[in-house]
GROMACS .gro file of C-alpha atoms in nm:
model
  245
    1MET     CA    1   8.744   7.666   9.954
    2ASN     CA    2   8.890   7.339  10.077
    3SER     CA    3   9.124   7.237  10.354
    4THR     CA    4   9.429   7.252  10.127
    5ASP     CA    5   9.383   7.616  10.027
    6PRO     CA    6   9.648   7.835  10.192
    7LYS     CA    7   9.521   8.098  10.431
    8ILE     CA    8   9.586   8.437  10.274
    9THR     CA    9   9.576   8.740  10.502
   10VAL     CA   10   9.578   9.087  10.348
   11VAL     CA   11   9.716   9.338  10.600
   12VAL     CA   12   9.578   9.688  10.542
   13PRO     CA   13   9.702   9.969  10.770
   14THR     CA   14   9.455  10.258  10.797
   15TYR     CA   15   9.448  10.614  10.918
   16ASN     CA   16   9.149  10.821  10.808
   17GLU     CA   17   9.045  10.579  10.531
   18ARG     CA   18   8.676  10.529  10.614
   19ASP     CA   19   8.566  10.587  10.253
   20ASN     CA   20   8.829  10.362  10.094
   21LEU     CA   21   8.819  10.067  10.332
   22PRO     CA   22   8.480   9.919  10.226
   23LYS     CA   23   8.585   9.950   9.862
   24ILE     CA   24   8.906   9.754   9.926
   25VAL     CA   25   8.721   9.477  10.108
   26ASP     CA   26   8.469   9.447   9.824
   27LEU     CA   27   8.748   9.432   9.565
   28LEU     CA   28   8.930   9.161   9.761
   29ALA     CA   29   8.607   8.965   9.801
   30ALA     CA   30   8.555   8.972   9.424
   31LEU     CA   31   8.889   8.805   9.350
   32PRO     CA   32   8.886   8.446   9.218
   33VAL     CA   33   9.102   8.344   9.514
   34PRO     CA   34   8.983   8.121   9.800
   35ASN     CA   35   9.046   8.165  10.171
   36VAL     CA   36   9.121   8.538  10.165
   37HIS     CA   37   9.108   8.720  10.498
   38VAL     CA   38   9.159   9.089  10.569
   39LEU     CA   39   9.333   9.231  10.875
   40VAL     CA   40   9.277   9.604  10.922
   41VAL     CA   41   9.536   9.778  11.140
   42ASP     CA   42   9.380  10.107  11.244
   43ASP     CA   43   9.581  10.374  11.422
   44ASN     CA   44   9.291  10.532  11.612
   45SER     CA   45   9.165  10.720  11.306
   46PRO     CA   46   8.969  11.031  11.409
   47ASP     CA   47   8.739  10.992  11.105
   48GLY     CA   48   8.590  10.668  11.238
   49THR     CA   49   8.777  10.421  11.015
   50GLY     CA   50   8.808  10.185  11.312
   51GLU     CA   51   8.430  10.175  11.354
   52VAL     CA   52   8.386  10.107  10.982
   53ALA     CA   53   8.635   9.820  11.015
   54ASP     CA   54   8.445   9.678  11.313
   55LYS     CA   55   8.124   9.682  11.111
   56LEU     CA   56   8.295   9.502  10.821
   57ALA     CA   57   8.418   9.241  11.071
   58VAL     CA   58   8.054   9.166  11.151
   59ASP     CA   59   7.890   9.179  10.809
   60GLY     CA   60   8.167   9.202  10.549
   61PRO     CA   61   8.170   8.977  10.241
   62ILE     CA   62   8.488   8.799  10.355
   63PRO     CA   63   8.646   8.745  10.699
   64VAL     CA   64   8.774   9.074  10.839
   65GLY     CA   65   8.978   9.115  11.155
   66VAL     CA   66   9.062   9.446  11.319
   67LEU     CA   67   9.368   9.544  11.519
   68HIS     CA   68   9.306   9.873  11.698
   69ARG     CA   69   9.617  10.068  11.792
   70THR     CA   70   9.603  10.364  12.026
   71ALA     CA   71   9.841  10.597  11.841
   72LYS     CA   72   9.966  10.677  11.492
   73ASP     CA   73  10.336  10.588  11.493
   74GLY     CA   74  10.411  10.508  11.131
   75LEU     CA   75  10.331  10.273  10.847
   76GLY     CA   76  10.618  10.040  10.928
   77ARG     CA   77  10.505   9.988  11.285
   78ALA     CA   78  10.150   9.922  11.166
   79TYR     CA   79  10.269   9.662  10.916
   80VAL     CA   80  10.489   9.489  11.174
   81ALA     CA   81  10.196   9.468  11.416
   82GLY     CA   82   9.963   9.339  11.144
   83MET     CA   83  10.205   9.085  11.000
   84THR     CA   84  10.287   8.954  11.347
   85ARG     CA   85   9.916   8.910  11.421
   86ALA     CA   86   9.859   8.742  11.085
   87LEU     CA   87  10.137   8.491  11.153
   88ASP     CA   88  10.004   8.424  11.502
   89GLU     CA   89   9.662   8.354  11.348
   90GLY     CA   90   9.797   8.095  11.107
   91ALA     CA   91   9.840   8.282  10.778
   92ASP     CA   92  10.032   8.092  10.511
   93ILE     CA   93  10.067   8.398  10.287
   94VAL     CA   94  10.061   8.761  10.402
   95ILE     CA   95   9.984   9.036  10.153
   96GLN     CA   96  10.063   9.394  10.241
   97MET     CA   97   9.879   9.672  10.062
   98ASP     CA   98   9.788  10.033  10.122
   99ALA     CA   99   9.436  10.147  10.201
  100ASP     CA  100   9.426  10.428   9.944
  101LEU     CA  101   9.335  10.211   9.639
  102SER     CA  102   9.671  10.281   9.475
  103HIS     CA  103   9.752   9.909   9.469
  104PRO     CA  104   9.542   9.711   9.216
  105THR     CA  105   9.383   9.406   9.375
  106THR     CA  106   9.363   9.254   9.025
  107ALA     CA  107   9.738   9.186   9.046
  108ILE     CA  108   9.700   8.956   9.347
  109PRO     CA  109   9.627   8.635   9.151
  110ALA     CA  110   9.948   8.681   8.950
  111MET     CA  111  10.144   8.749   9.268
  112LEU     CA  112  10.006   8.434   9.429
  113GLN     CA  113  10.073   8.229   9.117
  114THR     CA  114  10.435   8.344   9.118
  115LEU     CA  115  10.470   8.235   9.480
  116ALA     CA  116  10.313   7.897   9.401
  117GLU     CA  117  10.518   7.823   9.089
  118THR     CA  118  10.862   7.962   9.176
  119ASP     CA  119  11.105   7.971   9.464
  120ALA     CA  120  11.042   8.341   9.528
  121ALA     CA  121  11.039   8.430   9.897
  122VAL     CA  122  10.832   8.742   9.832
  123VAL     CA  123  10.662   8.890   9.525
  124LEU     CA  124  10.649   9.265   9.467
  125GLY     CA  125  10.385   9.452   9.272
  126SER     CA  126  10.630   9.653   9.065
  127ARG     CA  127  10.589   9.982   8.879
  128TYR     CA  128  10.923   9.954   8.702
  129VAL     CA  129  10.928   9.615   8.530
  130PRO     CA  130  10.792   9.573   8.174
  131GLY     CA  131  10.417   9.618   8.185
  132GLY     CA  132  10.426   9.827   8.503
  133ALA     CA  133  10.343  10.197   8.525
  134VAL     CA  134  10.274  10.487   8.758
  135ALA     CA  135   9.959  10.695   8.749
  136SER     CA  136   9.938  10.919   8.444
  137ASP     CA  137   9.816  11.204   8.664
  138TRP     CA  138  10.126  11.196   8.884
  139PRO     CA  139  10.311  11.529   8.858
  140TRP     CA  140  10.659  11.512   8.710
  141HIS     CA  141  10.831  11.579   9.042
  142ARG     CA  142  10.664  11.276   9.206
  143LYS     CA  143  10.769  11.054   8.917
  144ALA     CA  144  11.123  11.190   8.942
  145LEU     CA  145  11.135  11.140   9.320
  146SER     CA  146  11.014  10.781   9.290
  147ALA     CA  147  11.264  10.696   9.017
  148TRP     CA  148  11.547  10.865   9.208
  149ALA     CA  149  11.459  10.683   9.532
  150ASN     CA  150  11.486  10.346   9.359
  151PHE     CA  151  11.814  10.438   9.192
  152TYR     CA  152  11.950  10.567   9.524
  153VAL     CA  153  11.854  10.256   9.723
  154ASN     CA  154  11.984  10.010   9.464
  155THR     CA  155  12.310  10.198   9.422
  156ILE     CA  156  12.377  10.168   9.795
  157LEU     CA  157  12.235   9.823   9.877
  158ARG     CA  158  12.246   9.634   9.543
  159LEU     CA  159  11.906   9.476   9.604
  160GLY     CA  160  11.867   9.369   9.243
  161VAL     CA  161  11.502   9.471   9.214
  162LYS     CA  162  11.346   9.737   8.993
  163ASP     CA  163  11.101   9.872   9.253
  164ALA     CA  164  11.289   9.871   9.582
  165THR     CA  165  11.039  10.101   9.754
  166ALA     CA  166  10.728   9.907   9.651
  167GLY     CA  167  10.467   9.867   9.924
  168PHE     CA  168  10.248   9.603   9.758
  169LYS     CA  169  10.390   9.258   9.839
  170ALA     CA  170  10.291   8.895   9.885
  171TRP     CA  171  10.501   8.719  10.149
  172ARG     CA  172  10.542   8.354  10.235
  173ALA     CA  173  10.486   8.315  10.608
  174GLU     CA  174  10.819   8.136  10.641
  175THR     CA  175  10.996   8.433  10.482
  176LEU     CA  176  10.856   8.675  10.738
  177ARG     CA  177  10.972   8.444  11.014
  178ALA     CA  178  11.315   8.402  10.855
  179ILE     CA  179  11.374   8.778  10.840
  180ASP     CA  180  11.237   8.826  11.194
  181VAL     CA  181  10.973   9.079  11.093
  182GLU     CA  182  10.897   9.164  11.456
  183SER     CA  183  11.240   9.326  11.494
  184VAL     CA  184  11.211   9.561  11.193
  185GLN     CA  185  11.229   9.920  11.315
  186SER     CA  186  11.207  10.139  11.004
  187ASN     CA  187  10.901  10.333  10.892
  188GLY     CA  188  10.766  10.468  10.564
  189TYR     CA  189  10.956  10.382  10.247
  190ALA     CA  190  11.252  10.284  10.465
  191PHE     CA  191  11.042   9.997  10.602
  192GLN     CA  192  11.002   9.857  10.250
  193VAL     CA  193  11.375   9.888  10.188
  194GLU     CA  194  11.476   9.724  10.516
  195MET     CA  195  11.241   9.431  10.452
  196ASN     CA  196  11.388   9.378  10.105
  197HIS     CA  197  11.741   9.406  10.241
  198ARG     CA  198  11.674   9.138  10.500
  199VAL     CA  199  11.543   8.904  10.230
  200VAL     CA  200  11.847   8.957  10.005
  201ARG     CA  201  12.092   8.933  10.296
  202ARG     CA  202  11.958   8.585  10.373
  203GLY     CA  203  12.010   8.469  10.016
  204LEU     CA  204  11.638   8.456   9.938
  205ARG     CA  205  11.485   8.564   9.607
  206ILE     CA  206  11.255   8.856   9.537
  207ALA     CA  207  11.026   8.836   9.232
  208GLU     CA  208  10.838   9.123   9.068
  209VAL     CA  209  10.512   9.132   8.873
  210PRO     CA  210  10.395   9.444   8.690
  211ILE     CA  211  10.129   9.674   8.831
  212ARG     CA  212   9.988  10.011   8.742
  213PHE     CA  213  10.019  10.227   9.051
  214GLU     CA  214   9.725  10.467   9.080
  215GLU     CA  215   9.685  10.794   9.264
  216ARG     CA  216   9.473  10.769   9.579
  217GLU     CA  217   9.102  10.827   9.517
  218GLU     CA  218   9.004  10.968   9.856
  219GLY     CA  219   9.189  11.136  10.143
  220VAL     CA  220   9.537  11.281  10.157
  221SER     CA  221   9.890  11.141  10.142
  222LYS     CA  222  10.060  11.054  10.473
  223MET     CA  223  10.410  11.137  10.342
  224SER     CA  224  10.603  11.367  10.578
  225LEU     CA  225  10.946  11.529  10.586
  226GLY     CA  226  11.049  11.294  10.868
  227VAL     CA  227  10.962  10.990  10.656
  228GLN     CA  228  11.167  11.129  10.367
  229ILE     CA  229  11.470  11.192  10.589
  230GLU     CA  230  11.452  10.844  10.740
  231SER     CA  231  11.423  10.696  10.391
  232ALA     CA  232  11.746  10.871  10.289
  233LEU     CA  233  11.943  10.760  10.596
  234VAL     CA  234  11.832  10.399  10.646
  235PRO     CA  235  12.006  10.249  10.336
  236TRP     CA  236  12.342  10.372  10.466
  237LYS     CA  237  12.273  10.234  10.813
  238LEU     CA  238  12.176   9.898  10.663
  239LEU     CA  239  12.490   9.898  10.451
  240VAL     CA  240  12.720   9.933  10.750
  241GLY     CA  241  12.516   9.692  10.961
  242ARG     CA  242  12.388   9.941  11.213
  243ASP     CA  243  12.048   9.919  11.378
  244PRO     CA  244  11.829  10.165  11.179
  245ARG     CA  245  11.700  10.305  11.507
   0.00000   0.00000   0.00000
């Protein structure tokens, strides 16, 4: 690492991910990328994930910070808190990724290269561009729901991206400031859509690199009916310019 290497902060929201978190940190540490930091945003996990994160902050293989939140109030809120902290701490690039090992860390170098060599404001890890894929063990109804959600969002908002609900992204710090990330109110998949919409609305470009999206290895999905309903309503609210709240 030298003084010209950009500071890269990977924001990882957690809730009951004590088994997965050390694996993610090890995978990030193994990347051929300098100056990588991890910021864990833990929503008071009852399984002790916060304590695991604190231990990694002391003796982890790369710098790990921990933001402890007192309540579980949604993935979007956790990402906003983590991204805001990362910007305050001087990150040049902020990567958002889930804690369930569904996002392949091996795609990060390609995402960073795309940021470095193009004018992209943000780079998505995309399941639906050539070379991308979803887990082979996904049941048909999950594949259908994912494909339908992307068709639905793009039909309404014309985002011009193949994977509008992707949650694996590499952001330029200036992009997050330009879209005023602190004011984003949506949660779940709707958070991903609102962030993309803000980028497109400001005339900035979204790039996509292919990833294979895997099923989580440990724990259970956090998807709820409320998240699904919000995800259906938010595109229409964004279209007419209303506050998604």
